[in-house]
Coordinates of C-alpha atoms in Angstrom, one line a residue:
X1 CA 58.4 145.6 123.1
X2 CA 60.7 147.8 125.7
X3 CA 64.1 146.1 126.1
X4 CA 66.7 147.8 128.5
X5 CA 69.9 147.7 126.8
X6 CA 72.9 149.8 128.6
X7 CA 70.4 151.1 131.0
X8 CA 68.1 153.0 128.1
X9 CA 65.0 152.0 126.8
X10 CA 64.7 150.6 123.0
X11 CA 61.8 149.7 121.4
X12 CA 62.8 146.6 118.5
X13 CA 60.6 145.6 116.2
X14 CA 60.2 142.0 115.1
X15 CA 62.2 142.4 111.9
X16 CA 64.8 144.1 113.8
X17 CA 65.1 141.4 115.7
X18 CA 65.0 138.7 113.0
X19 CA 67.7 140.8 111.1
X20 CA 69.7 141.0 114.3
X21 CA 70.1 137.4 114.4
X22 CA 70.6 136.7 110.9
X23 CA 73.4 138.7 110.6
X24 CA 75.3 137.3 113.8
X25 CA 74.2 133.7 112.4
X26 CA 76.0 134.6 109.2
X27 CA 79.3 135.1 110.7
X28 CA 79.1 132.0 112.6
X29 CA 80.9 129.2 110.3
X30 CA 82.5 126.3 110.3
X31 CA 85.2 124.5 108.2
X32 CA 87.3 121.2 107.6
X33 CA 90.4 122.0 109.9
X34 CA 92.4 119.0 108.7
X35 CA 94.3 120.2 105.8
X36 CA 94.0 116.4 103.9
X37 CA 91.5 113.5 105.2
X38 CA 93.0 110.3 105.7
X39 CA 90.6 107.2 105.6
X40 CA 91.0 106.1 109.1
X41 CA 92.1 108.7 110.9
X42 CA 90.9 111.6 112.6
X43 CA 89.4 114.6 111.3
X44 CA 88.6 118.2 112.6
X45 CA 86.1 120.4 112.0
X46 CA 86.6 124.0 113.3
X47 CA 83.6 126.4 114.1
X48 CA 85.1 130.1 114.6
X49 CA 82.5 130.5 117.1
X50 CA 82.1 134.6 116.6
X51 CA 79.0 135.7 118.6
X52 CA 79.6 132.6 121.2
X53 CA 79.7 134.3 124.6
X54 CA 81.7 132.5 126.8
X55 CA 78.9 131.0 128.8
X56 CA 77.6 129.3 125.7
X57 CA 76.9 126.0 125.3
X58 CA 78.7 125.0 122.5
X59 CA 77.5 121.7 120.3
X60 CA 77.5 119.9 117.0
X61 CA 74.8 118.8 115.7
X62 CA 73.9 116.6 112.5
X63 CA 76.8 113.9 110.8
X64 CA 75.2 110.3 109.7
X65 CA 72.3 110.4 112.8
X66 CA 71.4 114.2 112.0
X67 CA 71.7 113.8 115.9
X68 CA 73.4 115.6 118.7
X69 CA 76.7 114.7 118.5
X70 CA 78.6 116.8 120.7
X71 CA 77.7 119.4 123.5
X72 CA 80.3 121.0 125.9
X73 CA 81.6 117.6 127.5
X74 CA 79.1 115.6 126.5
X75 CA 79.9 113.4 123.6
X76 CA 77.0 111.1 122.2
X77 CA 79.7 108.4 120.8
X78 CA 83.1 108.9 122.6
X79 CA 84.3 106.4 120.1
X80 CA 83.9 108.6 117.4
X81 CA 83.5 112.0 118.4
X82 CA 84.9 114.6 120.8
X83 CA 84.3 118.0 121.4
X84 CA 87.7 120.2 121.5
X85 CA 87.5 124.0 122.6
X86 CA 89.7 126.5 124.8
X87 CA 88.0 128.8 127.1
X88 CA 89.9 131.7 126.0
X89 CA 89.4 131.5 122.6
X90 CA 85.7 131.7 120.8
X91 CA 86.3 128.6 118.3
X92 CA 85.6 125.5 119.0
X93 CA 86.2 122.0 117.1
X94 CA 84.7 118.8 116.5
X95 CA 86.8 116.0 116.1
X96 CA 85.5 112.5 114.0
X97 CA 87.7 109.7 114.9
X98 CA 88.2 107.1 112.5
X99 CA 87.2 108.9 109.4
X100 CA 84.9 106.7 107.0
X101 CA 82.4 107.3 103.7
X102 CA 79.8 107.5 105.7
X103 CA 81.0 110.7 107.6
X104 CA 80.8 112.7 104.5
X105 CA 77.6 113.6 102.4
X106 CA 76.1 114.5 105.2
X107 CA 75.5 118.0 107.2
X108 CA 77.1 119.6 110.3
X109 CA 75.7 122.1 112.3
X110 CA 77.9 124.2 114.6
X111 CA 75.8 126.0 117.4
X112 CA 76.4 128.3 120.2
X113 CA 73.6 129.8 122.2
X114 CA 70.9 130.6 119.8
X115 CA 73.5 131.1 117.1
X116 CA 74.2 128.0 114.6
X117 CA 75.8 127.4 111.5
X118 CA 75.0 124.2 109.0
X119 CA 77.1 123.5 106.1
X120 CA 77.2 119.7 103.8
X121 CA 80.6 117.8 104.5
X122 CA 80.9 116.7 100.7
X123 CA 83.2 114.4 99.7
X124 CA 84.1 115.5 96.4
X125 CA 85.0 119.3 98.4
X126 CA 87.7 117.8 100.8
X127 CA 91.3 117.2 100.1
X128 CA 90.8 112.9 100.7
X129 CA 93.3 109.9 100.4
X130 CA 92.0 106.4 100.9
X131 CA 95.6 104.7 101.9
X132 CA 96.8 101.5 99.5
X133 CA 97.9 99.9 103.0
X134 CA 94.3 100.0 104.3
X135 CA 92.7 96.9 102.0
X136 CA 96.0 95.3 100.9
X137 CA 96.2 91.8 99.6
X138 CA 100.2 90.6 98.3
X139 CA 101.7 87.2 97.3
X140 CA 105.6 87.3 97.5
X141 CA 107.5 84.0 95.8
X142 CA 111.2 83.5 95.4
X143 CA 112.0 80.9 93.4
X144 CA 114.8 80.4 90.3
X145 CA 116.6 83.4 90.7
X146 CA 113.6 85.7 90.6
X147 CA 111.3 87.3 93.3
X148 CA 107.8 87.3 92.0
X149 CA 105.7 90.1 93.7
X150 CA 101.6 89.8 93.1
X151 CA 99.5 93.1 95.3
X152 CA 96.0 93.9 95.2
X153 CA 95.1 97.0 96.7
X154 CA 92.2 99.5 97.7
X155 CA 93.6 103.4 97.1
X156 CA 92.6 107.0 96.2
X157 CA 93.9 109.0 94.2
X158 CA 95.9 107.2 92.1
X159 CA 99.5 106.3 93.4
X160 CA 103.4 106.6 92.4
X161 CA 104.7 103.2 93.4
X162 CA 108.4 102.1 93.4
X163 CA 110.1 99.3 94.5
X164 CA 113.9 99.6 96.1
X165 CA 116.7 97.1 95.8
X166 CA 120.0 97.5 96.3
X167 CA 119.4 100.7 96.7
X168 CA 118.3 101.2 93.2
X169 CA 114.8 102.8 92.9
X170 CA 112.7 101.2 90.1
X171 CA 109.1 102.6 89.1
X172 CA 106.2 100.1 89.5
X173 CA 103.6 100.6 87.2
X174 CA 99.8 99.9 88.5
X175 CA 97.2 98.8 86.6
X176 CA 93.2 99.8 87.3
X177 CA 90.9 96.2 88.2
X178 CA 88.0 98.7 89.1
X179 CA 86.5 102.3 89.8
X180 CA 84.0 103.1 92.4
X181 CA 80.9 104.7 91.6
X182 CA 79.8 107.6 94.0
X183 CA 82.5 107.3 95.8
X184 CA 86.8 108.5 95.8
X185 CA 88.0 104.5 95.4
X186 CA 90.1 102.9 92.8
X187 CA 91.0 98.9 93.2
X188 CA 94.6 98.6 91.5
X189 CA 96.9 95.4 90.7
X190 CA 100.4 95.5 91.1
X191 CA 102.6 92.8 89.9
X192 CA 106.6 92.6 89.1
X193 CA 109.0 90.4 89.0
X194 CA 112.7 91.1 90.4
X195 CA 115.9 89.7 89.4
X196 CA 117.8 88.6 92.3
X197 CA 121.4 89.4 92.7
X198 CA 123.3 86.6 94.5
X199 CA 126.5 89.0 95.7
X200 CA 125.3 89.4 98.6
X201 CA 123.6 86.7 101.1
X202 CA 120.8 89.2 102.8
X203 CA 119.5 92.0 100.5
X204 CA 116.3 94.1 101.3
X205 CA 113.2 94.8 99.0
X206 CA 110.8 97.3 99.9
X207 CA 107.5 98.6 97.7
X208 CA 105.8 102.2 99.0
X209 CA 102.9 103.8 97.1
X210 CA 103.2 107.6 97.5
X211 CA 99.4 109.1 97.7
X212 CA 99.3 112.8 97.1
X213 CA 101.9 113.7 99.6
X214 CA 101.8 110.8 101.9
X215 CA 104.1 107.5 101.6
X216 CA 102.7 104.6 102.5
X217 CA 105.1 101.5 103.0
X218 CA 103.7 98.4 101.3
X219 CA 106.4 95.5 101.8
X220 CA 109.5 95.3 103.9
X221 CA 111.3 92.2 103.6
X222 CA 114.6 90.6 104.0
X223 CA 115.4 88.1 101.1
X224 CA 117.9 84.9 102.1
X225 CA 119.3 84.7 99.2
X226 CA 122.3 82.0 100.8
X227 CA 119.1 79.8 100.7
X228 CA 119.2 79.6 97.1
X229 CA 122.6 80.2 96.7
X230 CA 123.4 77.1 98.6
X231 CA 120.8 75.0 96.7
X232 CA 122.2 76.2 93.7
X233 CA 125.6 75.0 94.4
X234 CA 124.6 71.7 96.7
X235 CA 123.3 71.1 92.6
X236 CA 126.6 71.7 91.4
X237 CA 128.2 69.5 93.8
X238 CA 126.4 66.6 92.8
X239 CA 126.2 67.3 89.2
X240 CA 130.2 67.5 89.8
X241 CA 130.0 64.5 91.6
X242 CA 128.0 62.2 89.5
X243 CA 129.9 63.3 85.6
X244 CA 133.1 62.6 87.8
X245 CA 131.9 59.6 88.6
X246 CA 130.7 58.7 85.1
X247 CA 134.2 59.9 83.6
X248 CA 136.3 58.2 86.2
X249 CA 134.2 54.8 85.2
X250 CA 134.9 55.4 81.5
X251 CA 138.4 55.8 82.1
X252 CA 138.3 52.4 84.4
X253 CA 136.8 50.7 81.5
X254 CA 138.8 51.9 78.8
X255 CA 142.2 50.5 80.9
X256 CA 140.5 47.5 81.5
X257 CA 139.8 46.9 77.2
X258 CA 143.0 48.2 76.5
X259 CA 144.6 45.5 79.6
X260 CA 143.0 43.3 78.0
X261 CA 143.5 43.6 74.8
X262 CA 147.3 44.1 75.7
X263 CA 146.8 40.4 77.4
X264 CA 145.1 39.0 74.3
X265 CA 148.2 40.4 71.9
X266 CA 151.0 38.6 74.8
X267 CA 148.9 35.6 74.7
X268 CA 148.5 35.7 70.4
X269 CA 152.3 36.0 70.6
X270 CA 152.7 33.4 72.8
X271 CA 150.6 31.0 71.1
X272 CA 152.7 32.0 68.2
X273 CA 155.9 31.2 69.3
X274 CA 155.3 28.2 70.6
X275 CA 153.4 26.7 67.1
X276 CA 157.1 28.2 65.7
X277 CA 158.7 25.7 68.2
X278 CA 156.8 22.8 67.5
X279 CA 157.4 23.2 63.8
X280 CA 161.2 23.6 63.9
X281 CA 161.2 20.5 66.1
X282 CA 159.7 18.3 63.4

């Protein structure tokens, strides 16, 4: 076949063809743009778009559907996916919203003209955090002096927890309920019990789990502490009350034996002196 290239006549071959775009396919590529993967949030993907002219269409192809996802403005689930690009520059993005399992495992497919790239988004490949705050289940009790703290959480990888009070920072150990199979998920427990400090009438706890380089806050509260502290002495008050009662009886009672046994002794006397009488008299 005759093709006019630069106004001169070349003569390609089939293979030469095929070969021509195999090479330009292979410099077309795409990668994960988002440096970690946050359950949740958005992702990027970036295609570097080399060989896209400019009046391309530009799409992405494949994710859970193996469908069209994306193409120019067109997105096939603005929910979840949006195509991002700037006219001056060849690359072009694709951005999942709301990042879940079942985006991964899965193949993407970058294309541009008659140009595409397809690559497997593998979980196992991608720098991924599954945040403790995003299935978290916690039980706080104060009661006798002590704040007893009970969490059940949902996380990946494995955290660094610590609890702050007083502006002391204490380590929180975790301990592993279950592991996932196939998947980056770990379910944890966390349970500690805190001595409360009555000094002070409001004090603040906090827990945060720090995932990889991410802190996620877990609890935030402001303990009464006057509460208990008020209970506490409302207690003493009326233990005070009722053994000053009791003692303030006892001492009643004992004046009243010892008046009367001061009474019985005057009377004893009196009877005394007056059998004295009557016997002198006789």
């Amino acid at each position: 076949m005759d093709w006019n290239y630069h106004g001169k006549k070349k003569h390609l071959q089939s293979d030469d063809f095929y070969g021509y775009f195999i090479v330009s396919q292979s410099l077309l590529r795409w990668d994960i743009k988002t440096t970690t993967v946050i359950y949740g949030h958005d992702a990027t993907l970036s295609c570097n778009g080399i060989g896209c002219k400019p009046i391309s269409i530009r799409k992405w192809i494949g994710g859970p559907t193996s469908d069209v996802l994306c193409f120019n403005n067109y997105s096939s689930n603005p929910a979840k996916y949006q195509l991002m690009y700037n006219e001056t520059k060849p690359s072009f993005d694709l951005m999942i919203k709301s990042f879940n399992f079942t985006d991964t495992n899965c193949t993407y497919t970058c294309a541009c003209g008659f140009f595409q790239y397809t690559h497997m988004l593998n979980l196992n490949e991608i720098d991924f955090v599954y945040p403790p705050d995003k299935d978290l289940n916690s039980k706080i009790k104060q009661e006798d002096g002590k704040l007893h703290i009970d969490m059940s959480m949902k996380v990946y990888p494995l955290p660094n927890c610590t609890i702050v009070y007083k502006k002391t920072v204490l380590p929180v150990e975790t301990i592993i309920v279950k592991e996932e199979v196939g998947i980056k998920l770990y379910e944890l427990k966390l349970e500690y019990t805190l001595s409360l400090d009555y000094t002070n009438c409001r004090e603040n706890v906090s827990i945060s789990c720090k995932v990889r380089s991410f802190e996620f806050p877990l609890l935030q509260q402001e303990l009464d502490l006057c509460k208990d502290a008020k209970l506490y002495t409302f207690i003493w008050i009326l233990l005070g009350v009722v053994c000053g009662s009791l003692i303030l009886l006892l001492v009643i009672n004992v004046k009243r034996r010892r008046k009367r046994g001061q009474e019985t002794k005057r009377k004893r006397r009196e009877q005394n002196t007056e059998q004295r009488l009557m016997s002198v008299l006789r």
